[in-house]
Tab-separated table of N, CA and C in Angstrom:
chain	number	residue	atom	x	y	z
A	1	MET	N	-14.877	5.770	5.831
A	1	MET	CA	-14.397	4.586	5.149
A	1	MET	C	-14.831	4.643	3.677
A	2	THR	N	-13.864	4.510	2.787
A	2	THR	CA	-14.161	4.502	1.362
A	2	THR	C	-14.474	3.074	0.939
A	3	THR	N	-15.555	2.908	0.196
A	3	THR	CA	-15.980	1.576	-0.237
A	3	THR	C	-15.861	1.447	-1.746
A	4	VAL	N	-15.936	0.216	-2.219
A	4	VAL	CA	-15.946	-0.038	-3.660
A	4	VAL	C	-17.112	0.703	-4.302
A	5	GLU	N	-18.252	0.722	-3.635
A	5	GLU	CA	-19.424	1.420	-4.187
A	5	GLU	C	-19.152	2.912	-4.350
A	6	MET	N	-18.410	3.513	-3.433
A	6	MET	CA	-18.061	4.928	-3.556
A	6	MET	C	-17.155	5.152	-4.767
A	7	ILE	N	-16.202	4.254	-4.957
A	7	ILE	CA	-15.302	4.388	-6.110
A	7	ILE	C	-16.086	4.204	-7.404
A	8	LYS	N	-17.073	3.330	-7.402
A	8	LYS	CA	-17.925	3.170	-8.593
A	8	LYS	C	-18.696	4.460	-8.884
A	9	VAL	N	-19.085	5.189	-7.850
A	9	VAL	CA	-19.710	6.498	-8.048
A	9	VAL	C	-18.704	7.440	-8.707
A	10	TYR	N	-17.436	7.404	-8.264
A	10	TYR	CA	-16.398	8.220	-8.886
A	10	TYR	C	-16.250	7.854	-10.371
A	11	ILE	N	-16.260	6.554	-10.651
A	11	ILE	CA	-16.139	6.105	-12.041
A	11	ILE	C	-17.302	6.646	-12.858
A	12	ASN	N	-18.505	6.548	-12.337
A	12	ASN	CA	-19.675	7.063	-13.048
A	12	ASN	C	-19.567	8.564	-13.280
A	13	HIS	N	-19.074	9.281	-12.279
A	13	HIS	CA	-18.906	10.733	-12.406
A	13	HIS	C	-17.866	11.063	-13.479
A	14	LEU	N	-16.764	10.338	-13.481
A	14	LEU	CA	-15.743	10.547	-14.512
A	14	LEU	C	-16.333	10.285	-15.898
A	15	CYS	N	-17.094	9.216	-16.019
A	15	CYS	CA	-17.725	8.913	-17.303
A	15	CYS	C	-18.588	10.074	-17.776
A	16	THR	N	-19.380	10.626	-16.873
A	16	THR	CA	-20.220	11.781	-17.212
A	16	THR	C	-19.358	12.951	-17.660
A	17	GLN	N	-18.270	13.199	-16.947
A	17	GLN	CA	-17.382	14.317	-17.288
A	17	GLN	C	-16.756	14.172	-18.668
A	18	ILE	N	-16.422	12.946	-19.051
A	18	ILE	CA	-15.750	12.759	-20.346
A	18	ILE	C	-16.721	12.391	-21.465
A	19	GLY	N	-18.016	12.310	-21.139
A	19	GLY	CA	-19.024	12.125	-22.174
A	19	GLY	C	-19.249	10.697	-22.637
A	20	VAL	N	-19.043	9.739	-21.736
A	20	VAL	CA	-19.337	8.341	-22.056
A	20	VAL	C	-20.248	7.778	-20.971
A	21	THR	N	-20.879	6.662	-21.266
A	21	THR	CA	-21.687	6.016	-20.239
A	21	THR	C	-20.842	4.957	-19.546
A	22	PRO	N	-21.083	4.719	-18.263
A	22	PRO	CA	-20.332	3.674	-17.567
A	22	PRO	C	-20.479	2.307	-18.248
A	23	GLU	N	-21.637	2.038	-18.802
A	23	GLU	CA	-21.870	0.752	-19.473
A	23	GLU	C	-21.005	0.597	-20.726
A	24	SER	N	-20.705	1.707	-21.380
A	24	SER	CA	-19.923	1.630	-22.625
A	24	SER	C	-18.443	1.367	-22.375
A	25	VAL	N	-17.967	1.608	-21.153
A	25	VAL	CA	-16.552	1.398	-20.858
A	25	VAL	C	-16.318	0.226	-19.903
A	26	TYR	N	-17.406	-0.441	-19.500
A	26	TYR	CA	-17.291	-1.541	-18.543
A	26	TYR	C	-17.287	-2.884	-19.259
A	27	SER	N	-16.392	-3.774	-18.830
A	27	SER	CA	-16.333	-5.149	-19.341
A	27	SER	C	-16.793	-6.089	-18.234
A	28	GLU	N	-17.929	-6.706	-18.439
A	28	GLU	CA	-18.428	-7.678	-17.469
A	28	GLU	C	-17.470	-8.872	-17.388
A	29	GLU	N	-16.930	-9.272	-18.521
A	29	GLU	CA	-16.016	-10.419	-18.559
A	29	GLU	C	-14.809	-10.212	-17.657
A	30	PHE	N	-14.211	-9.017	-17.715
A	30	PHE	CA	-12.993	-8.737	-16.955
A	30	PHE	C	-13.257	-7.937	-15.679
A	31	LYS	N	-14.506	-7.539	-15.474
A	31	LYS	CA	-14.872	-6.736	-14.296
A	31	LYS	C	-13.997	-5.487	-14.217
A	32	SER	N	-13.882	-4.805	-15.368
A	32	SER	CA	-13.014	-3.636	-15.439
A	32	SER	C	-13.618	-2.562	-16.333
A	33	TRP	N	-13.099	-1.354	-16.169
A	33	TRP	CA	-13.494	-0.219	-16.985
A	33	TRP	C	-12.291	0.163	-17.827
A	34	SER	N	-12.527	0.582	-19.064
A	34	SER	CA	-11.436	0.996	-19.950
A	34	SER	C	-11.634	2.451	-20.347
A	35	PHE	N	-10.608	3.245	-20.104
A	35	PHE	CA	-10.618	4.660	-20.442
A	35	PHE	C	-9.458	4.944	-21.384
A	36	SER	N	-9.587	6.025	-22.152
A	36	SER	CA	-8.505	6.480	-23.012
A	36	SER	C	-8.011	7.813	-22.504
A	37	LYS	N	-6.696	7.971	-22.523
A	37	LYS	CA	-6.064	9.248	-22.177
A	37	LYS	C	-4.978	9.453	-23.214
A	38	GLY	N	-5.223	10.356	-24.152
A	38	GLY	CA	-4.293	10.519	-25.256
A	38	GLY	C	-4.258	9.229	-26.061
A	39	ALA	N	-3.057	8.731	-26.326
A	39	ALA	CA	-2.904	7.482	-27.077
A	39	ALA	C	-2.984	6.251	-26.179
A	40	SER	N	-3.109	6.474	-24.870
A	40	SER	CA	-3.098	5.359	-23.923
A	40	SER	C	-4.504	4.845	-23.650
A	41	SER	N	-4.598	3.543	-23.517
A	41	SER	CA	-5.824	2.893	-23.066
A	41	SER	C	-5.554	2.394	-21.653
A	42	ILE	N	-6.441	2.726	-20.724
A	42	ILE	CA	-6.221	2.422	-19.311
A	42	ILE	C	-7.336	1.527	-18.809
A	43	GLU	N	-6.956	0.374	-18.281
A	43	GLU	CA	-7.909	-0.561	-17.693
A	43	GLU	C	-7.916	-0.357	-16.182
A	44	VAL	N	-9.119	-0.219	-15.601
A	44	VAL	CA	-9.287	0.072	-14.180
A	44	VAL	C	-10.101	-1.052	-13.545
A	45	PHE	N	-9.607	-1.588	-12.440
A	45	PHE	CA	-10.342	-2.650	-11.757
A	45	PHE	C	-9.973	-2.672	-10.283
A	46	PHE	N	-10.668	-3.515	-9.535
A	46	PHE	CA	-10.432	-3.656	-8.098
A	46	PHE	C	-9.765	-4.982	-7.808
A	47	THR	N	-8.893	-4.982	-6.812
A	47	THR	CA	-8.285	-6.202	-6.291
A	47	THR	C	-8.350	-6.134	-4.768
A	48	SER	N	-8.792	-7.220	-4.157
A	48	SER	CA	-8.868	-7.278	-2.695
A	48	SER	C	-8.078	-8.472	-2.185
A	49	TYR	N	-7.591	-8.338	-0.962
A	49	TYR	CA	-6.933	-9.472	-0.325
A	49	TYR	C	-7.147	-9.395	1.180
A	50	GLU	N	-7.013	-10.529	1.827
A	50	GLU	CA	-7.157	-10.607	3.271
A	50	GLU	C	-5.791	-10.422	3.914
A	51	THR	N	-5.720	-9.514	4.882
A	51	THR	CA	-4.466	-9.238	5.574
A	51	THR	C	-4.217	-10.286	6.657
A	52	SER	N	-3.046	-10.239	7.244
A	52	SER	CA	-2.715	-11.178	8.321
A	52	SER	C	-3.625	-10.991	9.537
A	53	SER	N	-4.207	-9.802	9.697
A	53	SER	CA	-5.136	-9.557	10.806
A	53	SER	C	-6.587	-9.845	10.413
A	54	LYS	N	-6.756	-10.525	9.268
A	54	LYS	CA	-8.073	-10.973	8.791
A	54	LYS	C	-8.999	-9.832	8.364
A	55	THR	N	-8.450	-8.688	8.012
A	55	THR	CA	-9.245	-7.615	7.424
A	55	THR	C	-9.059	-7.661	5.912
A	56	ILE	N	-9.960	-7.039	5.199
A	56	ILE	CA	-9.878	-7.002	3.746
A	56	ILE	C	-9.389	-5.630	3.309
A	57	ARG	N	-8.360	-5.615	2.470
A	57	ARG	CA	-7.877	-4.378	1.847
A	57	ARG	C	-8.247	-4.444	0.377
A	58	THR	N	-8.788	-3.350	-0.124
A	58	THR	CA	-9.169	-3.274	-1.530
A	58	THR	C	-8.370	-2.168	-2.206
A	59	PHE	N	-7.826	-2.496	-3.356
A	59	PHE	CA	-7.040	-1.554	-4.149
A	59	PHE	C	-7.731	-1.302	-5.473
A	60	ILE	N	-7.593	-0.088	-5.970
A	60	ILE	CA	-7.948	0.194	-7.346
A	60	ILE	C	-6.646	0.082	-8.122
A	61	ARG	N	-6.704	-0.659	-9.215
A	61	ARG	CA	-5.493	-0.896	-10.014
A	61	ARG	C	-5.748	-0.439	-11.435
A	62	CYS	N	-4.752	0.161	-12.030
A	62	CYS	CA	-4.852	0.674	-13.395
A	62	CYS	C	-3.658	0.169	-14.202
A	63	PHE	N	-3.954	-0.376	-15.378
A	63	PHE	CA	-2.918	-0.909	-16.258
A	63	PHE	C	-3.037	-0.244	-17.624
A	64	SER	N	-1.894	0.001	-18.247
A	64	SER	CA	-1.870	0.514	-19.604
A	64	SER	C	-0.722	-0.163	-20.358
A	65	ALA	N	-1.058	-0.816	-21.477
A	65	ALA	CA	-0.029	-1.469	-22.292
A	65	ALA	C	0.877	-0.402	-22.884
A	66	ILE	N	2.193	-0.611	-22.730
A	66	ILE	CA	3.131	0.396	-23.225
A	66	ILE	C	4.083	-0.124	-24.307
A	67	TYR	N	4.242	-1.450	-24.385
A	67	TYR	CA	5.164	-1.977	-25.395
A	67	TYR	C	4.946	-3.481	-25.511
A	68	PRO	N	4.854	-3.993	-26.737
A	68	PRO	CA	4.703	-5.447	-26.885
A	68	PRO	C	6.003	-6.174	-26.535
A	69	ILE	N	5.875	-7.336	-25.951
A	69	ILE	CA	7.041	-8.152	-25.634
A	69	ILE	C	7.432	-8.908	-26.898
A	70	PRO	N	8.642	-8.679	-27.385
A	70	PRO	CA	9.059	-9.347	-28.623
A	70	PRO	C	9.278	-10.847	-28.393
A	71	PRO	N	9.115	-11.652	-29.431
A	71	PRO	CA	9.295	-13.093	-29.270
A	71	PRO	C	10.762	-13.519	-29.132
A	72	GLU	N	11.689	-12.716	-29.627
A	72	GLU	CA	13.101	-13.077	-29.595
A	72	GLU	C	13.684	-12.874	-28.192
A	73	ALA	N	14.410	-13.872	-27.703
A	73	ALA	CA	14.946	-13.848	-26.337
A	73	ALA	C	15.844	-12.634	-26.087
A	74	GLN	N	16.733	-12.319	-27.020
A	74	GLN	CA	17.644	-11.188	-26.808
A	74	GLN	C	16.875	-9.873	-26.743
A	75	LYS	N	15.871	-9.712	-27.609
A	75	LYS	CA	15.076	-8.481	-27.583
A	75	LYS	C	14.259	-8.391	-26.294
A	76	GLN	N	13.794	-9.517	-25.785
A	76	GLN	CA	13.089	-9.529	-24.501
A	76	GLN	C	14.029	-9.073	-23.388
A	77	LEU	N	15.225	-9.625	-23.381
A	77	LEU	CA	16.211	-9.252	-22.367
A	77	LEU	C	16.498	-7.754	-22.425
A	78	ASP	N	16.667	-7.224	-23.640
A	78	ASP	CA	16.916	-5.791	-23.800
A	78	ASP	C	15.728	-4.975	-23.264
A	79	LEU	N	14.511	-5.410	-23.586
A	79	LEU	CA	13.307	-4.713	-23.125
A	79	LEU	C	13.229	-4.726	-21.604
A	80	TYR	N	13.427	-5.889	-21.007
A	80	TYR	CA	13.340	-5.996	-19.550
A	80	TYR	C	14.427	-5.184	-18.853
A	81	ARG	N	15.616	-5.134	-19.430
A	81	ARG	CA	16.703	-4.333	-18.851
A	81	ARG	C	16.326	-2.853	-18.868
A	82	VAL	N	15.851	-2.371	-20.004
A	82	VAL	CA	15.468	-0.963	-20.114
A	82	VAL	C	14.290	-0.668	-19.184
A	83	ALA	N	13.336	-1.585	-19.097
A	83	ALA	CA	12.173	-1.388	-18.221
A	83	ALA	C	12.604	-1.313	-16.760
A	84	MET	N	13.480	-2.199	-16.345
A	84	MET	CA	13.930	-2.194	-14.947
A	84	MET	C	14.720	-0.923	-14.641
A	85	GLU	N	15.509	-0.470	-15.594
A	85	GLU	CA	16.240	0.777	-15.395
A	85	GLU	C	15.272	1.954	-15.287
A	86	SER	N	14.215	1.932	-16.074
A	86	SER	CA	13.201	2.996	-16.026
A	86	SER	C	12.397	2.936	-14.739
A	87	ASN	N	12.104	1.734	-14.269
A	87	ASN	CA	11.269	1.532	-13.081
A	87	ASN	C	11.779	2.312	-11.869
A	88	ILE	N	13.062	2.465	-11.757
A	88	ILE	CA	13.656	3.102	-10.588
A	88	ILE	C	13.461	4.616	-10.583
A	89	HIS	N	13.136	5.188	-11.734
A	89	HIS	CA	13.090	6.637	-11.857
A	89	HIS	C	11.716	7.266	-11.670
A	90	TYR	N	10.655	6.518	-11.773
A	90	TYR	CA	9.320	7.108	-11.815
A	90	TYR	C	8.498	6.732	-10.596
A	91	MET	N	8.030	7.737	-9.879
A	91	MET	CA	7.252	7.499	-8.669
A	91	MET	C	5.769	7.394	-9.022
A	92	GLY	N	5.088	6.488	-8.339
A	92	GLY	CA	3.659	6.349	-8.536
A	92	GLY	C	3.270	5.440	-9.677
A	93	VAL	N	4.236	4.957	-10.415
A	93	VAL	CA	3.958	4.036	-11.517
A	93	VAL	C	5.063	2.993	-11.543
A	94	LYS	N	4.693	1.786	-11.886
A	94	LYS	CA	5.705	0.740	-12.038
A	94	LYS	C	5.465	0.054	-13.375
A	95	ILE	N	6.446	-0.678	-13.803
A	95	ILE	CA	6.369	-1.391	-15.070
A	95	ILE	C	6.339	-2.878	-14.759
A	96	GLY	N	5.462	-3.597	-15.431
A	96	GLY	CA	5.368	-5.033	-15.198
A	96	GLY	C	4.725	-5.753	-16.367
A	97	THR	N	4.619	-7.039	-16.214
A	97	THR	CA	3.959	-7.877	-17.212
A	97	THR	C	2.802	-8.608	-16.538
A	98	ILE	N	1.918	-9.118	-17.354
A	98	ILE	CA	0.797	-9.928	-16.895
A	98	ILE	C	0.960	-11.292	-17.544
A	99	PRO	N	0.887	-12.378	-16.744
A	99	PRO	CA	1.035	-13.709	-17.344
A	99	PRO	C	0.081	-13.899	-18.526
A	100	ASN	N	0.585	-14.524	-19.560
A	100	ASN	CA	-0.175	-14.860	-20.767
A	100	ASN	C	-0.593	-13.661	-21.606
A	101	LYS	N	-0.026	-12.500	-21.348
A	101	LYS	CA	-0.268	-11.326	-22.180
A	101	LYS	C	1.088	-10.892	-22.706
A	102	ALA	N	1.145	-10.538	-23.946
A	102	ALA	CA	2.420	-10.259	-24.600
A	102	ALA	C	2.764	-8.772	-24.592
A	103	PHE	N	2.503	-8.109	-23.460
A	103	PHE	CA	2.796	-6.683	-23.368
A	103	PHE	C	3.476	-6.347	-22.055
A	104	LEU	N	4.230	-5.271	-22.103
A	104	LEU	CA	4.755	-4.630	-20.915
A	104	LEU	C	3.726	-3.562	-20.545
A	105	TYR	N	3.441	-3.404	-19.260
A	105	TYR	CA	2.407	-2.478	-18.804
A	105	TYR	C	2.969	-1.445	-17.839
A	106	ALA	N	2.415	-0.241	-17.911
A	106	ALA	CA	2.584	0.738	-16.847
A	106	ALA	C	1.444	0.463	-15.877
A	107	VAL	N	1.762	0.444	-14.581
A	107	VAL	CA	0.787	0.058	-13.560
A	107	VAL	C	0.775	1.116	-12.457
A	108	ALA	N	-0.430	1.514	-12.072
A	108	ALA	CA	-0.614	2.396	-10.914
A	108	ALA	C	-1.699	1.772	-10.055
A	109	GLU	N	-1.524	1.848	-8.754
A	109	GLU	CA	-2.516	1.265	-7.855
A	109	GLU	C	-2.508	2.030	-6.547
A	110	ARG	N	-3.640	1.927	-5.848
A	110	ARG	CA	-3.755	2.614	-4.569
A	110	ARG	C	-4.837	1.927	-3.752
A	111	ASP	N	-4.593	1.813	-2.462
A	111	ASP	CA	-5.615	1.356	-1.532
A	111	ASP	C	-6.765	2.369	-1.622
A	112	ILE	N	-8.006	1.892	-1.690
A	112	ILE	CA	-9.124	2.828	-1.840
A	112	ILE	C	-9.455	3.562	-0.543
A	113	GLU	N	-8.937	3.069	0.585
A	113	GLU	CA	-9.241	3.700	1.868
A	113	GLU	C	-8.817	5.170	1.848
A	114	GLY	N	-9.770	6.050	2.112
A	114	GLY	CA	-9.488	7.479	2.157
A	114	GLY	C	-9.426	8.163	0.801
A	115	MET	N	-9.635	7.440	-0.280
A	115	MET	CA	-9.528	8.029	-1.613
A	115	MET	C	-10.731	8.934	-1.885
A	116	ASP	N	-10.438	10.135	-2.375
A	116	ASP	CA	-11.521	11.018	-2.801
A	116	ASP	C	-11.533	11.094	-4.330
A	117	TYR	N	-12.491	11.813	-4.864
A	117	TYR	CA	-12.644	11.863	-6.312
A	117	TYR	C	-11.413	12.451	-7.004
A	118	ASP	N	-10.852	13.519	-6.459
A	118	ASP	CA	-9.673	14.126	-7.089
A	118	ASP	C	-8.496	13.152	-7.136
A	119	GLU	N	-8.300	12.384	-6.076
A	119	GLU	CA	-7.224	11.388	-6.066
A	119	GLU	C	-7.480	10.296	-7.101
A	120	PHE	N	-8.735	9.906	-7.236
A	120	PHE	CA	-9.106	8.906	-8.239
A	120	PHE	C	-8.756	9.401	-9.650
A	121	VAL	N	-9.175	10.617	-9.963
A	121	VAL	CA	-8.903	11.181	-11.291
A	121	VAL	C	-7.401	11.349	-11.504
A	122	THR	N	-6.693	11.775	-10.477
A	122	THR	CA	-5.242	11.948	-10.581
A	122	THR	C	-4.556	10.618	-10.872
A	123	LEU	N	-4.988	9.551	-10.213
A	123	LEU	CA	-4.408	8.229	-10.444
A	123	LEU	C	-4.512	7.843	-11.919
A	124	ILE	N	-5.688	8.020	-12.492
A	124	ILE	CA	-5.904	7.654	-13.899
A	124	ILE	C	-5.158	8.607	-14.831
A	125	SER	N	-5.246	9.899	-14.562
A	125	SER	CA	-4.557	10.882	-15.412
A	125	SER	C	-3.050	10.693	-15.390
A	126	ASP	N	-2.504	10.481	-14.194
A	126	ASP	CA	-1.061	10.270	-14.091
A	126	ASP	C	-0.629	9.026	-14.855
A	127	LEU	N	-1.403	7.957	-14.738
A	127	LEU	CA	-1.033	6.745	-15.473
A	127	LEU	C	-1.066	6.989	-16.976
A	128	GLY	N	-2.073	7.712	-17.449
A	128	GLY	CA	-2.123	8.034	-18.878
A	128	GLY	C	-0.893	8.799	-19.324
A	129	TYR	N	-0.483	9.768	-18.524
A	129	TYR	CA	0.716	10.547	-18.834
A	129	TYR	C	1.950	9.651	-18.875
A	130	TRP	N	2.143	8.857	-17.805
A	130	TRP	CA	3.336	8.020	-17.722
A	130	TRP	C	3.332	6.921	-18.768
A	131	ALA	N	2.180	6.381	-19.098
A	131	ALA	CA	2.118	5.336	-20.129
A	131	ALA	C	2.607	5.890	-21.468
A	132	GLU	N	2.136	7.077	-21.822
A	132	GLU	CA	2.598	7.679	-23.074
A	132	GLU	C	4.093	7.968	-23.029
A	133	ARG	N	4.550	8.518	-21.919
A	133	ARG	CA	5.971	8.855	-21.796
A	133	ARG	C	6.843	7.599	-21.838
A	134	LEU	N	6.477	6.572	-21.070
A	134	LEU	CA	7.269	5.342	-21.045
A	134	LEU	C	7.249	4.639	-22.396
A	135	SER	N	6.094	4.615	-23.044
A	135	SER	CA	6.010	4.013	-24.372
A	135	SER	C	6.957	4.731	-25.334
A	136	GLY	N	6.958	6.045	-25.277
A	136	GLY	CA	7.863	6.821	-26.134
A	136	GLY	C	9.323	6.553	-25.831
A	137	GLU	N	9.658	6.458	-24.538
A	137	GLU	CA	11.041	6.176	-24.161
A	137	GLU	C	11.477	4.790	-24.620
A	138	LEU	N	10.599	3.808	-24.468
A	138	LEU	CA	10.932	2.453	-24.919
A	138	LEU	C	11.125	2.424	-26.430
A	139	ARG	N	10.274	3.110	-27.145
A	139	ARG	CA	10.407	3.170	-28.606
A	139	ARG	C	11.711	3.865	-29.012
A	140	ALA	N	12.058	4.920	-28.285
A	140	ALA	CA	13.300	5.642	-28.599
A	140	ALA	C	14.522	4.765	-28.347
A	141	LYS	N	14.492	3.974	-27.284
A	141	LYS	CA	15.646	3.150	-26.929
A	141	LYS	C	15.685	1.812	-27.668
A	142	LEU	N	14.511	1.267	-27.984
A	142	LEU	CA	14.458	-0.089	-28.546
A	142	LEU	C	13.894	-0.156	-29.961
A	143	GLY	N	13.393	0.948	-30.449
A	143	GLY	CA	12.819	0.974	-31.786
A	143	GLY	C	11.318	0.717	-31.756
A	144	THR	N	10.708	0.961	-32.887
A	144	THR	CA	9.275	0.738	-33.021
A	144	THR	C	9.009	-0.754	-33.054
A	145	PRO	N	8.080	-1.221	-32.219
A	145	PRO	CA	7.801	-2.668	-32.189
A	145	PRO	C	7.153	-3.147	-33.478
A	146	GLN	N	7.262	-4.429	-33.720
A	146	GLN	CA	6.740	-5.024	-34.941
A	146	GLN	C	5.220	-5.133	-34.940
A	147	THR	N	4.594	-5.107	-33.754
A	147	THR	CA	3.141	-5.217	-33.660
A	147	THR	C	2.572	-3.941	-33.058
A	148	ASN	N	1.272	-3.731	-33.278
A	148	ASN	CA	0.594	-2.572	-32.697
A	148	ASN	C	0.186	-2.851	-31.266
A	149	LEU	N	0.005	-1.826	-30.486
A	149	LEU	CA	-0.463	-1.988	-29.119
A	149	LEU	C	-1.971	-2.203	-29.080
A	150	ASN	N	-2.652	-2.034	-30.168
A	150	ASN	CA	-4.110	-2.193	-30.166
A	150	ASN	C	-4.521	-3.612	-30.397
């Protein structure tokens, strides 16, 4: 059985591999870790829920901002149309928004049950790759956004 504590060991190991301390990438406020992969910033956190059979499932979730949501209604519609069209083509990553945040995100998630270190690293690496690719595709189709992703 894979536990949250085991995944935290994976996070610590990844931090050691990339030359940062776990404390330097952890946000107590958001209960998340932030990593960089190329131009992408990836937020990693846990989400748990109770199933209908009263067991708890825990997922590791990774988000990366890929494009700011424009304030103009027509530009939003264009962005959402392109995002939904893109969503159908890419496996292992989805595109979504977070309430009260003005960005479109690439999202990857996985139940932690059975996850090993290589799968953990692959999840983060793949999201970094797809975030950069999707951001580039959105920019190519919709133009450079008026605000920075930072």
